[in-house]
mmCIF file of C-alpha atoms in Angstrom:
data_model
loop_
_atom_site.group_PDB
_atom_site.id
_atom_site.type_symbol
_atom_site.label_atom_id
_atom_site.label_comp_id
_atom_site.label_asym_id
_atom_site.label_seq_id
_atom_site.Cartn_x
_atom_site.Cartn_y
_atom_site.Cartn_z
ATOM 1 C CA MET A 1303 1.411 -3.215 21.111
ATOM 2 C CA SER A 1304 4.480 -3.651 18.870
ATOM 3 C CA GLN A 1305 5.716 -0.827 16.673
ATOM 4 C CA VAL A 1306 4.462 -2.762 13.631
ATOM 5 C CA GLU A 1307 0.869 -3.011 14.823
ATOM 6 C CA VAL A 1308 -0.186 0.578 14.273
ATOM 7 C CA GLU A 1309 -3.416 1.607 15.952
ATOM 8 C CA GLN A 1310 -6.138 2.194 13.377
ATOM 9 C CA LYS A 1311 -7.420 5.740 13.880
ATOM 10 C CA SER A 1312 -10.840 6.716 12.670
ATOM 11 C CA TYR A 1313 -10.086 9.149 9.867
ATOM 12 C CA GLN A 1314 -13.191 9.989 7.887
ATOM 13 C CA MET A 1315 -13.823 8.694 4.372
ATOM 14 C CA PRO A 1316 -15.455 10.544 2.846
ATOM 15 C CA PRO A 1317 -14.399 13.559 4.927
ATOM 16 C CA LYS A 1318 -16.999 15.644 6.741
ATOM 17 C CA ASP A 1319 -14.882 18.755 6.114
ATOM 18 C CA GLY A 1320 -11.573 19.508 4.440
ATOM 19 C CA PHE A 1321 -10.258 16.612 2.377
ATOM 20 C CA THR A 1322 -8.765 13.146 2.603
ATOM 21 C CA VAL A 1323 -6.126 11.713 0.252
ATOM 22 C CA ALA A 1324 -6.496 8.135 -1.012
ATOM 23 C CA HIS A 1325 -4.264 6.065 -3.269
ATOM 24 C CA PHE A 1326 -6.091 4.414 -6.212
ATOM 25 C CA LEU A 1327 -4.940 0.988 -7.422
ATOM 26 C CA ALA A 1328 -6.259 -0.588 -10.609
ATOM 27 C CA VAL A 1329 -6.453 -4.322 -9.867
ATOM 28 C CA ALA A 1330 -7.432 -7.588 -11.536
ATOM 29 C CA ASP A 1331 -9.452 -8.858 -8.566
ATOM 30 C CA VAL A 1332 -10.845 -6.426 -5.973
ATOM 31 C CA GLU A 1333 -11.477 -9.081 -3.302
ATOM 32 C CA ARG A 1334 -7.966 -10.582 -3.685
ATOM 33 C CA SER A 1335 -6.366 -7.163 -3.307
ATOM 34 C CA LEU A 1336 -8.496 -6.267 -0.283
ATOM 35 C CA ARG A 1337 -7.513 -9.543 1.408
ATOM 36 C CA PHE A 1338 -3.805 -8.932 0.664
ATOM 37 C CA TYR A 1339 -3.745 -5.438 2.198
ATOM 38 C CA GLU A 1340 -5.873 -6.589 5.123
ATOM 39 C CA LYS A 1341 -3.710 -9.647 5.872
ATOM 40 C CA VAL A 1342 -0.229 -8.206 5.307
ATOM 41 C CA PHE A 1343 -0.650 -4.689 6.687
ATOM 42 C CA GLY A 1344 -3.639 -5.101 9.006
ATOM 43 C CA GLY A 1345 -5.823 -2.924 6.793
ATOM 44 C CA ARG A 1346 -9.446 -2.330 7.700
ATOM 45 C CA ILE A 1347 -11.829 -3.097 4.823
ATOM 46 C CA LEU A 1348 -14.585 -0.509 4.624
ATOM 47 C CA SER A 1349 -16.258 -1.582 1.383
ATOM 48 C CA ARG A 1350 -15.781 -4.654 -0.779
ATOM 49 C CA GLY A 1351 -17.146 -3.098 -3.970
ATOM 50 C CA ASP A 1352 -19.690 -4.990 -6.045
ATOM 51 C CA LYS A 1353 -20.172 -6.919 -9.289
ATOM 52 C CA SER A 1354 -21.213 -3.753 -11.154
ATOM 53 C CA GLY A 1355 -17.721 -2.287 -10.758
ATOM 54 C CA ALA A 1356 -17.937 -0.280 -7.533
ATOM 55 C CA PRO A 1357 -14.464 -0.057 -5.968
ATOM 56 C CA GLY A 1358 -13.350 -1.496 -2.665
ATOM 57 C CA TYR A 1359 -12.104 0.847 0.070
ATOM 58 C CA LEU A 1360 -9.729 0.117 2.915
ATOM 59 C CA GLN A 1361 -7.762 1.976 5.530
ATOM 60 C CA ILE A 1362 -4.134 1.168 6.320
ATOM 61 C CA ALA A 1363 -2.702 3.147 9.245
ATOM 62 C CA ASN A 1364 -3.384 6.783 8.300
ATOM 63 C CA THR A 1365 -3.986 6.252 4.580
ATOM 64 C CA TRP A 1366 -6.790 5.058 2.341
ATOM 65 C CA LEU A 1367 -6.651 2.698 -0.629
ATOM 66 C CA ILE A 1368 -9.261 2.456 -3.340
ATOM 67 C CA VAL A 1369 -9.031 -0.783 -5.326
ATOM 68 C CA ASN A 1370 -10.933 -0.937 -8.578
ATOM 69 C CA PRO A 1371 -10.777 -3.077 -11.713
ATOM 70 C CA TRP A 1372 -8.974 -1.524 -14.674
ATOM 71 C CA GLY A 1373 -11.086 -0.460 -17.582
ATOM 72 C CA GLY A 1374 -11.880 1.863 -20.402
ATOM 73 C CA PRO A 1375 -12.776 5.519 -20.569
ATOM 74 C CA THR A 1376 -15.720 6.907 -18.594
ATOM 75 C CA PRO A 1377 -17.707 10.108 -19.144
ATOM 76 C CA ASP A 1378 -15.547 11.999 -16.623
ATOM 77 C CA LYS A 1379 -12.254 10.772 -18.183
ATOM 78 C CA PRO A 1380 -13.222 10.189 -21.828
ATOM 79 C CA THR A 1381 -9.680 9.664 -23.176
ATOM 80 C CA VAL A 1382 -8.182 7.711 -20.279
ATOM 81 C CA THR A 1383 -7.924 3.920 -20.016
ATOM 82 C CA ILE A 1384 -6.841 2.356 -16.723
ATOM 83 C CA VAL A 1385 -4.487 -0.527 -17.477
ATOM 84 C CA PRO A 1386 -2.787 -3.216 -15.393
ATOM 85 C CA PRO A 1387 0.685 -2.300 -14.144
ATOM 86 C CA ASP A 1388 3.856 -3.438 -15.861
ATOM 87 C CA PRO A 1389 5.768 -4.967 -12.919
ATOM 88 C CA ASN A 1390 9.101 -3.793 -14.377
ATOM 89 C CA LYS A 1391 8.113 -0.187 -15.164
ATOM 90 C CA VAL A 1392 6.906 2.086 -12.386
ATOM 91 C CA SER A 1393 5.835 5.711 -12.368
ATOM 92 C CA SER A 1394 4.659 5.827 -8.740
ATOM 93 C CA PHE A 1395 4.494 3.592 -5.702
ATOM 94 C CA MET A 1396 3.311 3.522 -2.123
ATOM 95 C CA ASN A 1397 5.995 4.346 0.441
ATOM 96 C CA ILE A 1398 5.694 3.024 4.000
ATOM 97 C CA ARG A 1399 8.013 4.388 6.713
ATOM 98 C CA VAL A 1400 8.525 2.096 9.685
ATOM 99 C CA ALA A 1401 10.203 2.266 13.085
ATOM 100 C CA ASP A 1402 11.747 -1.241 12.843
ATOM 101 C CA ILE A 1403 12.330 -2.590 9.345
ATOM 102 C CA LYS A 1404 13.615 -5.989 10.496
ATOM 103 C CA GLU A 1405 10.466 -6.552 12.547
ATOM 104 C CA CYS A 1406 8.214 -5.442 9.658
ATOM 105 C CA TYR A 1407 10.126 -7.563 7.144
ATOM 106 C CA GLU A 1408 9.694 -10.713 9.238
ATOM 107 C CA LEU A 1409 6.063 -10.040 10.208
ATOM 108 C CA TRP A 1410 4.848 -9.059 6.743
ATOM 109 C CA ARG A 1411 6.764 -11.924 5.112
ATOM 110 C CA SER A 1412 5.054 -14.338 7.536
ATOM 111 C CA ARG A 1413 1.719 -12.865 6.406
ATOM 112 C CA GLY A 1414 2.434 -13.580 2.746
ATOM 113 C CA ALA A 1415 4.218 -10.457 1.502
ATOM 114 C CA GLU A 1416 6.626 -11.200 -1.337
ATOM 115 C CA PHE A 1417 9.697 -9.002 -0.983
ATOM 116 C CA ILE A 1418 11.892 -8.291 -4.009
ATOM 117 C CA THR A 1419 14.983 -8.377 -1.744
ATOM 118 C CA GLU A 1420 15.746 -8.346 1.950
ATOM 119 C CA PRO A 1421 16.240 -4.862 3.515
ATOM 120 C CA LYS A 1422 19.309 -3.064 2.121
ATOM 121 C CA ASP A 1423 21.159 0.086 3.166
ATOM 122 C CA LYS A 1424 20.596 3.012 0.811
ATOM 123 C CA TYR A 1425 21.625 6.622 1.597
ATOM 124 C CA GLY A 1426 20.068 7.638 4.934
ATOM 125 C CA GLU A 1427 17.837 4.609 5.297
ATOM 126 C CA THR A 1428 17.415 0.860 5.107
ATOM 127 C CA ARG A 1429 14.756 -0.216 2.630
ATOM 128 C CA CYS A 1430 13.198 -3.017 0.624
ATOM 129 C CA TYR A 1431 10.218 -3.500 -1.674
ATOM 130 C CA ILE A 1432 7.111 -5.698 -1.654
ATOM 131 C CA ARG A 1433 5.060 -6.691 -4.707
ATOM 132 C CA ASP A 1434 1.301 -6.847 -4.255
ATOM 133 C CA PRO A 1435 -0.833 -9.427 -6.135
ATOM 134 C CA ASP A 1436 -1.090 -7.155 -9.202
ATOM 135 C CA GLY A 1437 2.635 -6.380 -9.345
ATOM 136 C CA TYR A 1438 2.571 -2.933 -7.735
ATOM 137 C CA ILE A 1439 5.640 -2.233 -5.633
ATOM 138 C CA ILE A 1440 5.508 -0.910 -2.086
ATOM 139 C CA GLU A 1441 8.637 0.620 -0.596
ATOM 140 C CA VAL A 1442 9.274 -0.135 3.077
ATOM 141 C CA GLY A 1443 11.965 1.992 4.680
ATOM 142 C CA GLN A 1444 13.472 2.879 8.026
ATOM 143 C CA SER A 1445 15.453 6.092 8.386
ATOM 144 C CA LYS A 1446 18.852 5.876 10.061
ATOM 145 C CA PRO A 1447 18.920 7.716 13.412
ATOM 146 C CA GLU A 1448 21.696 10.071 12.319
ATOM 147 C CA PHE A 1449 19.889 11.095 9.110
ATOM 148 C CA THR A 1450 17.665 14.164 9.075
ATOM 149 C CA TYR A 1451 15.303 15.236 6.313
ATOM 150 C CA GLY A 1452 15.299 18.765 4.912
#
């Protein structure tokens, strides 16, 4: 198995004890987003959602994504509206660390990922960014061997 093809472990969602962290993405089209993350990153779709607005769930490596259409306030968040992202203004993004950025760049590009640039050196790493179908950015980075965190 190549370094890119990470074995999908069976983490529990929902957890049977403790807790699991998932990243929530507000999307225009749940099925389109599920297909993107499945195709590009080898994600495992667990639920496709439904027409009444239930979200889709998928697992990518050791993380979970919840994809759900944007929308207005709900009883549990009465003053909050979930809006589509502005592709040029970002307050958070997914960060993927890889063992071989050149291999990932070529593989994920061949699977339809649209990179903003090719991998570039930055501080103690080489990194680049992908845009998903809704404009969210995903950082892909490889640490340099001589760089240590902390």
